[in-house]
Short mmCIF file of C-alpha atoms in Angstrom, two decimals:
data_model
loop_
_atom_site.label_atom_id
_atom_site.label_comp_id
_atom_site.label_asym_id
_atom_site.label_seq_id
_atom_site.Cartn_x
_atom_site.Cartn_y
_atom_site.Cartn_z
CA MET A 1 1.03 31.25 5.06
CA GLU A 2 -1.90 29.21 6.30
CA LEU A 3 -1.62 25.52 5.47
CA LYS A 4 -4.63 23.88 3.80
CA ARG A 5 -6.53 20.87 5.12
CA VAL A 6 -6.46 17.66 3.08
CA VAL A 7 -9.30 15.15 2.81
CA VAL A 8 -9.97 11.86 1.02
CA THR A 9 -12.72 12.04 -1.62
CA GLY A 10 -12.20 8.92 -3.72
CA LEU A 11 -10.86 5.37 -3.50
CA GLY A 12 -9.86 2.61 -5.92
CA ALA A 13 -8.48 -0.86 -5.21
CA LEU A 14 -7.28 -3.90 -7.13
CA THR A 15 -6.06 -6.46 -4.61
CA PRO A 16 -5.64 -10.21 -4.07
CA LEU A 17 -8.91 -10.03 -2.08
CA GLY A 18 -11.01 -8.34 -4.75
CA ASN A 19 -10.92 -6.10 -7.80
CA THR A 20 -12.89 -3.15 -6.40
CA VAL A 21 -12.90 -1.25 -3.12
CA SER A 22 -16.08 -2.97 -1.91
CA GLU A 23 -14.73 -6.45 -2.75
CA TYR A 24 -11.46 -5.61 -1.01
CA TRP A 25 -13.23 -4.40 2.14
CA ASN A 26 -15.46 -7.48 2.26
CA GLY A 27 -12.38 -9.68 2.06
CA LEU A 28 -10.64 -7.74 4.82
CA LYS A 29 -13.47 -7.74 7.32
CA ASN A 30 -14.17 -11.43 6.70
CA GLY A 31 -10.56 -12.48 7.17
CA VAL A 32 -10.02 -13.93 3.70
CA SER A 33 -6.57 -15.06 2.59
CA GLY A 34 -5.50 -14.05 -0.92
CA ALA A 35 -2.62 -16.55 -1.10
CA ALA A 36 -2.64 -19.47 -3.55
CA PRO A 37 -0.23 -21.36 -5.86
CA ILE A 38 1.41 -19.11 -8.46
CA THR A 39 -0.30 -19.08 -11.86
CA ARG A 40 1.78 -16.43 -13.66
CA PHE A 41 4.68 -18.84 -14.33
CA ASP A 42 5.81 -22.37 -13.56
CA ALA A 43 7.10 -22.06 -9.99
CA SER A 44 7.68 -25.77 -9.41
CA LYS A 45 11.46 -25.35 -9.10
CA PHE A 46 11.26 -22.31 -6.80
CA LYS A 47 11.62 -22.43 -3.02
CA THR A 48 8.37 -20.46 -2.80
CA GLN A 49 5.60 -21.62 -5.11
CA PHE A 50 2.73 -19.37 -4.02
CA ALA A 51 1.82 -15.69 -3.88
CA CYS A 52 -1.12 -13.33 -3.46
CA GLU A 53 -2.07 -12.75 -7.09
CA ILE A 54 -4.95 -10.70 -8.49
CA LYS A 55 -7.84 -13.04 -9.28
CA GLY A 56 -9.81 -13.00 -12.53
CA TYR A 57 -7.99 -10.03 -14.03
CA ASP A 58 -8.38 -9.67 -17.80
CA PRO A 59 -6.79 -6.53 -19.27
CA GLU A 60 -9.28 -6.59 -22.13
CA ASN A 61 -12.01 -5.79 -19.63
CA TYR A 62 -10.32 -2.40 -19.19
CA PHE A 63 -8.21 -1.71 -22.29
CA ASP A 64 -8.23 -2.56 -25.96
CA ARG A 65 -5.65 -5.19 -26.85
CA LYS A 66 -3.28 -2.80 -28.61
CA GLU A 67 -3.31 -0.36 -25.67
CA ALA A 68 -2.72 -3.12 -23.11
CA ARG A 69 0.35 -4.39 -24.98
CA LYS A 70 2.00 -0.99 -24.52
CA MET A 71 1.74 -1.17 -20.72
CA ASP A 72 3.42 -3.36 -18.14
CA LEU A 73 1.02 -4.97 -15.68
CA PHE A 74 1.94 -2.51 -12.92
CA SER A 75 0.82 0.39 -15.13
CA GLN A 76 -2.39 -1.42 -16.06
CA PHE A 77 -3.13 -1.90 -12.37
CA ALA A 78 -2.47 1.81 -11.75
CA MET A 79 -4.86 2.85 -14.52
CA VAL A 80 -7.64 0.55 -13.29
CA VAL A 81 -7.62 1.81 -9.70
CA ALA A 82 -7.16 5.44 -10.72
CA ASP A 83 -10.25 5.14 -12.92
CA GLU A 84 -12.27 3.72 -10.01
CA ALA A 85 -11.10 6.48 -7.66
CA VAL A 86 -11.64 9.30 -10.19
CA LYS A 87 -15.18 8.07 -10.80
CA ASP A 88 -15.80 7.68 -7.05
CA ALA A 89 -14.68 11.29 -6.45
CA ARG A 90 -16.62 12.66 -9.45
CA LEU A 91 -13.54 14.55 -10.62
CA VAL A 92 -14.55 14.59 -14.27
CA GLU A 93 -18.28 15.04 -13.71
CA ASP A 94 -17.74 18.08 -11.49
CA ASN A 95 -15.71 19.88 -14.18
CA ILE A 96 -12.71 20.65 -11.94
CA ASP A 97 -9.81 22.74 -13.29
CA LEU A 98 -7.50 20.10 -14.78
CA ASP A 99 -4.49 22.36 -14.31
CA ARG A 100 -4.99 21.97 -10.55
CA ILE A 101 -5.21 18.15 -10.50
CA GLY A 102 -1.95 16.23 -10.13
CA VAL A 103 -0.85 12.60 -10.05
CA ILE A 104 1.77 11.46 -7.54
CA TRP A 105 2.20 7.70 -7.61
CA GLY A 106 4.43 5.09 -5.98
CA SER A 107 6.08 1.90 -7.20
CA GLY A 108 9.04 0.16 -5.65
CA ILE A 109 10.08 -1.81 -8.73
CA GLY A 110 8.04 -0.73 -11.76
CA GLY A 111 7.96 -2.86 -14.90
CA LEU A 112 9.85 -5.89 -13.66
CA ARG A 113 8.09 -8.34 -15.99
CA THR A 114 8.86 -6.18 -19.01
CA PHE A 115 12.52 -5.84 -18.01
CA GLN A 116 12.80 -9.60 -17.42
CA GLU A 117 11.18 -10.55 -20.72
CA GLU A 118 13.25 -8.16 -22.83
CA CYS A 119 16.54 -9.21 -21.25
CA VAL A 120 15.71 -12.92 -21.58
CA ASN A 121 14.73 -12.46 -25.23
CA PHE A 122 18.01 -10.68 -25.96
CA ALA A 123 20.05 -13.31 -24.10
CA ASN A 124 18.34 -16.08 -26.09
CA GLY A 125 19.05 -14.35 -29.42
CA ASP A 126 22.17 -14.14 -31.55
CA GLY A 127 23.41 -10.89 -30.05
CA THR A 128 21.52 -8.67 -32.47
CA PRO A 129 19.79 -5.96 -30.42
CA ARG A 130 16.12 -6.58 -31.10
CA PHE A 131 14.05 -4.85 -28.43
CA ASN A 132 10.41 -3.85 -28.25
CA PRO A 133 10.16 -0.12 -29.01
CA PHE A 134 7.97 0.17 -25.91
CA PHE A 135 10.55 -1.57 -23.67
CA ILE A 136 11.69 1.56 -21.85
CA PRO A 137 8.28 3.30 -21.63
CA LYS A 138 6.75 0.06 -20.29
CA MET A 139 9.48 -0.50 -17.72
CA ILE A 140 10.14 2.86 -16.08
CA ALA A 141 8.32 3.40 -12.81
CA ASP A 142 7.22 6.97 -13.56
CA ILE A 143 5.16 5.93 -16.58
CA SER A 144 2.25 4.91 -14.34
CA ALA A 145 1.66 8.51 -13.29
CA GLY A 146 2.12 9.57 -16.91
CA HIS A 147 -0.56 7.17 -18.16
CA ILE A 148 -3.07 8.36 -15.54
CA SER A 149 -2.54 12.03 -16.33
CA ILE A 150 -2.64 11.49 -20.10
CA LYS A 151 -5.93 9.58 -19.97
CA HIS A 152 -7.70 12.14 -17.79
CA GLY A 153 -5.91 15.31 -18.86
CA PHE A 154 -4.61 16.09 -15.36
CA ARG A 155 -1.94 18.76 -15.80
CA GLY A 156 -0.85 19.37 -12.19
CA PRO A 157 2.27 17.97 -10.44
CA ASN A 158 3.14 14.58 -11.89
CA PHE A 159 5.80 12.10 -10.72
CA VAL A 160 6.45 8.75 -9.03
CA THR A 161 8.19 8.12 -5.73
CA VAL A 162 10.49 5.11 -5.29
CA SER A 163 11.38 4.07 -1.75
CA ALA A 164 10.97 0.30 -1.90
CA CYS A 165 7.94 -0.83 0.13
CA ALA A 166 7.39 2.69 1.47
CA SER A 167 6.84 4.11 -2.03
CA ALA A 168 3.06 4.52 -2.03
CA THR A 169 3.03 6.11 1.42
CA ASN A 170 5.77 8.50 0.34
CA ALA A 171 3.53 9.39 -2.61
CA LEU A 172 0.64 10.10 -0.23
CA ILE A 173 2.86 12.30 1.95
CA ASP A 174 4.16 14.24 -1.06
CA SER A 175 0.58 14.71 -2.28
CA TYR A 176 -0.53 15.86 1.15
CA ASN A 177 2.23 18.47 1.28
CA TYR A 178 1.61 19.76 -2.26
CA ILE A 179 -2.05 20.35 -1.42
CA ARG A 180 -1.31 21.85 2.00
CA LEU A 181 1.03 24.34 0.33
CA GLY A 182 -1.57 25.32 -2.25
CA MET A 183 0.28 23.83 -5.24
CA ALA A 184 -2.71 21.70 -6.29
CA ASP A 185 -6.39 21.32 -5.40
CA VAL A 186 -6.59 17.58 -6.02
CA ILE A 187 -4.01 14.82 -6.40
CA VAL A 188 -4.56 11.25 -7.52
CA SER A 189 -2.17 9.27 -5.34
CA GLY A 190 -1.41 5.67 -4.45
CA GLY A 191 0.77 2.90 -5.78
CA SER A 192 0.94 -0.21 -7.94
CA GLU A 193 3.18 -3.25 -8.19
CA ALA A 194 3.34 -6.42 -10.31
CA ALA A 195 6.42 -8.34 -9.19
CA VAL A 196 5.06 -11.90 -9.16
CA THR A 197 7.60 -12.98 -11.78
CA GLU A 198 10.50 -15.40 -11.91
CA ALA A 199 12.89 -12.56 -11.11
CA GLY A 200 10.74 -11.21 -8.30
CA VAL A 201 10.14 -14.51 -6.52
CA GLY A 202 13.64 -15.78 -7.19
CA GLY A 203 15.24 -12.58 -5.98
CA PHE A 204 13.30 -12.46 -2.73
CA ASN A 205 13.93 -16.18 -2.21
CA ALA A 206 17.65 -15.53 -2.53
CA LEU A 207 17.31 -12.93 0.24
CA LYS A 208 15.49 -15.55 2.36
CA ALA A 209 12.69 -13.00 2.75
CA LEU A 210 9.74 -15.12 1.55
CA SER A 211 7.77 -17.75 3.39
CA GLU A 212 8.36 -21.23 2.00
CA ARG A 213 5.20 -22.76 3.45
CA ASN A 214 4.20 -24.40 0.16
CA ASP A 215 2.02 -26.98 1.89
CA SER A 216 -0.34 -24.28 3.21
CA PRO A 217 -0.18 -21.03 1.18
CA GLU A 218 -3.35 -19.58 2.69
CA THR A 219 -1.82 -19.64 6.19
CA ALA A 220 1.71 -18.65 5.20
CA SER A 221 1.40 -14.94 5.98
CA ARG A 222 1.16 -14.99 9.76
CA PRO A 223 2.34 -11.72 11.31
CA PHE A 224 3.19 -11.92 15.04
CA ASP A 225 2.85 -15.71 15.09
CA ALA A 226 5.71 -17.60 16.73
CA ASP A 227 6.16 -19.69 13.57
CA ARG A 228 6.24 -16.86 11.01
CA ASP A 229 8.89 -17.54 8.38
CA GLY A 230 8.79 -14.62 5.94
CA PHE A 231 6.40 -12.55 3.87
CA VAL A 232 4.11 -13.60 1.03
CA LEU A 233 4.57 -11.67 -2.21
CA GLY A 234 1.48 -9.83 -3.42
CA GLU A 235 0.49 -7.70 -6.40
CA GLY A 236 -2.09 -5.03 -7.15
CA ALA A 237 -2.75 -1.34 -6.62
CA GLY A 238 -4.60 1.25 -4.60
CA ALA A 239 -5.63 4.81 -5.47
CA ILE A 240 -6.63 7.61 -3.11
CA ILE A 241 -7.99 10.98 -4.21
CA LEU A 242 -6.62 13.66 -1.89
CA GLU A 243 -8.29 17.06 -2.06
CA GLU A 244 -8.13 20.44 -0.39
CA TYR A 245 -10.94 20.54 2.16
CA GLU A 246 -12.63 23.80 1.12
CA HIS A 247 -12.44 22.76 -2.53
CA ALA A 248 -14.11 19.42 -1.71
CA LYS A 249 -16.76 21.07 0.45
CA ALA A 250 -17.58 23.66 -2.20
CA ARG A 251 -18.40 20.99 -4.78
CA GLY A 252 -20.29 18.80 -2.30
CA ALA A 253 -17.85 15.91 -2.53
CA LYS A 254 -18.21 12.78 -0.42
CA ILE A 255 -15.46 12.89 2.22
CA TYR A 256 -14.16 9.62 3.65
CA ALA A 257 -11.69 11.01 6.17
CA GLU A 258 -9.10 13.71 6.72
CA LEU A 259 -5.38 13.10 6.24
CA ILE A 260 -3.90 15.05 9.13
CA SER A 261 -0.22 14.15 9.02
CA GLY A 262 2.50 12.26 7.20
CA ALA A 263 6.04 11.65 8.42
CA MET A 264 9.26 9.95 7.31
CA SER A 265 12.43 8.68 8.97
CA ALA A 266 15.40 6.41 8.27
CA ASP A 267 16.76 3.50 10.26
CA ALA A 268 20.32 4.28 9.09
CA TYR A 269 21.10 0.71 10.06
CA HIS A 270 21.02 -1.99 7.33
CA ILE A 271 19.99 -2.38 3.68
CA THR A 272 17.26 -4.96 4.40
CA ALA A 273 16.97 -5.62 8.16
CA PRO A 274 15.04 -3.23 10.43
CA HIS A 275 16.71 -1.68 13.44
CA PRO A 276 16.32 -4.37 16.13
CA GLU A 277 14.94 -1.88 18.66
CA GLY A 278 12.69 -0.20 16.09
CA ARG A 279 14.52 3.14 16.32
CA GLY A 280 13.41 4.41 12.90
CA ALA A 281 9.86 3.11 13.40
CA PHE A 282 9.73 4.89 16.75
CA MET A 283 10.90 8.16 15.20
CA VAL A 284 8.42 8.11 12.32
CA MET A 285 5.41 7.43 14.59
CA LYS A 286 6.58 10.02 17.10
CA ASN A 287 6.97 12.55 14.28
CA VAL A 288 3.61 11.86 12.66
CA LEU A 289 1.85 12.41 15.98
CA GLU A 290 3.76 15.58 16.83
CA GLN A 291 3.14 17.05 13.38
CA SER A 292 -0.58 16.31 13.61
CA GLY A 293 -0.97 18.04 16.95
CA ILE A 294 -2.93 15.16 18.47
CA ASN A 295 -2.06 13.10 21.53
CA PRO A 296 -1.07 9.42 21.32
CA GLU A 297 -4.15 8.61 23.42
CA GLU A 298 -6.40 9.78 20.57
CA VAL A 299 -5.25 7.03 18.20
CA ASP A 300 -7.63 4.07 18.01
CA TYR A 301 -6.13 1.80 15.37
CA ILE A 302 -2.72 1.09 13.83
CA ASN A 303 -2.45 -0.74 10.53
CA VAL A 304 1.11 -1.95 11.00
CA HIS A 305 3.74 -2.77 8.39
CA GLY A 306 3.63 -6.30 9.87
CA THR A 307 5.14 -8.34 7.04
CA SER A 308 5.39 -11.68 8.91
CA THR A 309 9.17 -11.65 9.22
CA PRO A 310 10.77 -12.66 12.53
CA LEU A 311 12.72 -9.41 13.02
CA GLY A 312 10.36 -6.89 11.44
CA ASP A 313 7.24 -7.69 13.45
CA LEU A 314 9.10 -7.63 16.73
CA SER A 315 10.89 -4.33 16.13
CA GLU A 316 7.66 -2.58 15.09
CA VAL A 317 5.87 -3.72 18.24
CA LYS A 318 8.77 -2.46 20.36
CA ALA A 319 8.45 0.93 18.67
CA ILE A 320 4.68 1.06 19.24
CA LYS A 321 5.14 0.41 22.95
CA GLN A 322 7.77 3.17 23.14
CA VAL A 323 5.57 5.71 21.38
CA PHE A 324 2.21 4.92 23.00
CA GLY A 325 3.19 3.71 26.47
CA GLU A 326 0.21 2.39 28.43
CA HIS A 327 -2.17 3.48 25.67
CA ALA A 328 -0.65 0.75 23.49
CA TYR A 329 -2.91 -1.69 25.37
CA ASN A 330 -6.01 0.30 24.39
CA LEU A 331 -5.20 0.25 20.68
CA ASN A 332 -6.36 -2.16 18.05
CA ILE A 333 -3.35 -3.23 16.01
CA SER A 334 -3.56 -5.39 12.90
CA SER A 335 -1.59 -6.45 9.85
CA THR A 336 -3.75 -6.75 6.75
CA LYS A 337 -0.73 -8.28 4.98
CA SER A 338 -1.86 -11.49 6.66
CA MET A 339 -4.61 -11.45 4.00
CA THR A 340 -3.23 -9.51 1.03
CA GLY A 341 0.41 -10.51 1.24
CA HIS A 342 3.01 -7.79 0.73
CA LEU A 343 2.34 -5.58 -2.28
CA LEU A 344 5.79 -3.96 -1.99
CA GLY A 345 5.56 -0.41 -3.40
CA ALA A 346 1.75 -0.57 -3.46
CA ALA A 347 1.39 -1.78 0.14
CA GLY A 348 1.06 1.69 1.65
CA ALA A 349 -1.83 2.56 -0.66
CA ILE A 350 -4.05 -0.45 0.03
CA GLU A 351 -3.25 -0.31 3.75
CA ALA A 352 -4.12 3.38 3.90
CA ILE A 353 -7.43 2.44 2.25
CA ALA A 354 -7.95 -0.22 4.93
CA SER A 355 -7.34 2.43 7.60
CA ILE A 356 -9.75 4.88 5.95
CA LEU A 357 -12.45 2.21 5.70
CA ALA A 358 -11.92 1.25 9.34
CA ILE A 359 -12.82 4.86 10.20
CA GLN A 360 -15.79 4.78 7.82
CA HIS A 361 -17.26 1.55 9.15
CA ASN A 362 -15.93 1.43 12.74
CA VAL A 363 -14.54 -2.04 12.08
CA VAL A 364 -10.92 -3.10 12.53
CA PRO A 365 -9.83 -5.78 10.04
CA PRO A 366 -8.04 -8.73 11.61
CA THR A 367 -4.57 -10.23 11.61
CA ILE A 368 -5.41 -13.72 10.40
CA ASN A 369 -3.38 -16.92 10.65
CA HIS A 370 -2.51 -16.65 14.32
CA PHE A 371 -1.88 -20.09 15.74
CA THR A 372 0.93 -19.85 18.29
CA ASP A 373 1.75 -16.97 20.65
CA ASP A 374 5.23 -15.51 20.33
CA GLU A 375 6.71 -15.31 23.83
CA ASN A 376 8.79 -12.30 22.72
CA LEU A 377 5.63 -10.24 22.12
CA ASP A 378 3.58 -8.60 24.86
CA SER A 379 0.39 -10.66 25.18
CA ARG A 380 -1.47 -7.63 26.54
CA LEU A 381 -1.43 -5.98 23.11
CA ASN A 382 -4.61 -6.32 21.05
CA LEU A 383 -3.26 -7.55 17.73
CA THR A 384 -6.83 -8.26 16.50
CA PHE A 385 -6.12 -11.91 15.87
CA ASN A 386 -8.22 -13.93 13.42
CA LYS A 387 -11.47 -11.97 13.58
CA ALA A 388 -12.47 -8.37 12.80
CA GLN A 389 -13.50 -6.26 15.78
CA GLU A 390 -16.10 -3.52 15.97
CA ARG A 391 -15.04 -0.35 17.76
CA GLU A 392 -15.25 3.37 17.17
CA VAL A 393 -12.29 4.41 15.07
CA LYS A 394 -11.83 8.16 15.04
CA VAL A 395 -8.08 8.16 14.32
CA ALA A 396 -6.10 5.53 12.42
CA LEU A 397 -2.37 5.36 11.76
CA SER A 398 -0.79 3.38 8.91
CA ASN A 399 2.88 2.35 8.91
CA THR A 400 4.90 1.37 5.86
CA PHE A 401 8.62 0.56 5.89
CA GLY A 402 11.03 -0.30 3.08
CA PHE A 403 14.41 -1.85 2.32
CA GLY A 404 17.08 0.77 2.78
CA GLY A 405 15.63 1.74 6.16
CA HIS A 406 12.84 3.95 4.78
CA ASN A 407 10.02 4.51 7.29
CA THR A 408 6.73 6.28 6.59
CA SER A 409 3.55 6.87 8.58
CA VAL A 410 0.27 8.57 7.68
CA LEU A 411 -2.47 9.55 10.10
CA PHE A 412 -6.16 9.71 9.17
CA ARG A 413 -8.98 11.17 11.25
CA GLN A 414 -12.74 11.15 11.10
CA LEU A 415 -13.69 14.48 9.54
CA LYS A 416 -14.25 17.37 11.94
CA ASP A 417 -15.81 20.59 10.64
#
């Protein structure tokens, strides 16, 4: 059986840098920080009092009030970006067979705010079980894919992947494989997350995973800096329309890039810490290159997981040097989490979009907030500090890793006929 080719024909983004793809890209290339004091709740008693929240989001700009109340914020985010991507790809206008369009989504946590609110309300009551009838449908992670398919009538494969911060990239890989195998013509993929809540911030604080740089939120996410002290929690969503190449070409679709490979591995080491030598990260990058059939020397840009944690950044760089050898010094490497914060299960989607747009525009977005060199990192590596760099980007790799040792990589290439 001949495997199909898979291309990107639509994008949607709702991020701490902007509420559309164009706003997001402008923020990335200009090195804007999305971090600011938390507005979603009173964080004055928390160790971390800031996050990368969506700015100026009003659900009534997208949904009627009754509809919005039936959806957790993470599902609302999913619907908004899916709508942008579907419109961008002209899926409805081109009258595509809805039986051949699927939705494969990712979310690491799902409806955390809904779960928190319902449990707090019950605990504050008299023990009588009074719960919102939409409690379960609002909370469960898979409902995001359900909402997207119901709105647009997409009747193809439909589910949500959950692999912590690797969730959205796992969704992209599943989508890629379903299309390659001929099980769908088009899949709406990506991820969404809305975990800036008391439970989300408090839980990650208890793990000592978050930066506590409350005096300077905008500089708190500083991947590869010697003084990095943890990640900054973000929220939002990204949607990517993946489509079988001949199907896209036949309808004259705009093609952003080709997805040429997706790979997965496990650290098999620790529930939250990465393998100190980057063993799982090495394996997933090695696998994604081997499966694509291209040489390491053909890669121009890596959008790294790069969360701004002391151990994680170092282990990923070790893995890159192992995989790419001397070519590592010819690469541009950057962590866009320095600007967006860490969107958990949605991170892989918005970072894949950053990689795709780097190919489109031949611009590598920067790693901002670099102040002090880390003597444990090789200074010969081009980590694209503080300012975007122009260069031809024909091939871009995006890494996403998650608690539990989940490692995922996807590889995009400038379209070749």
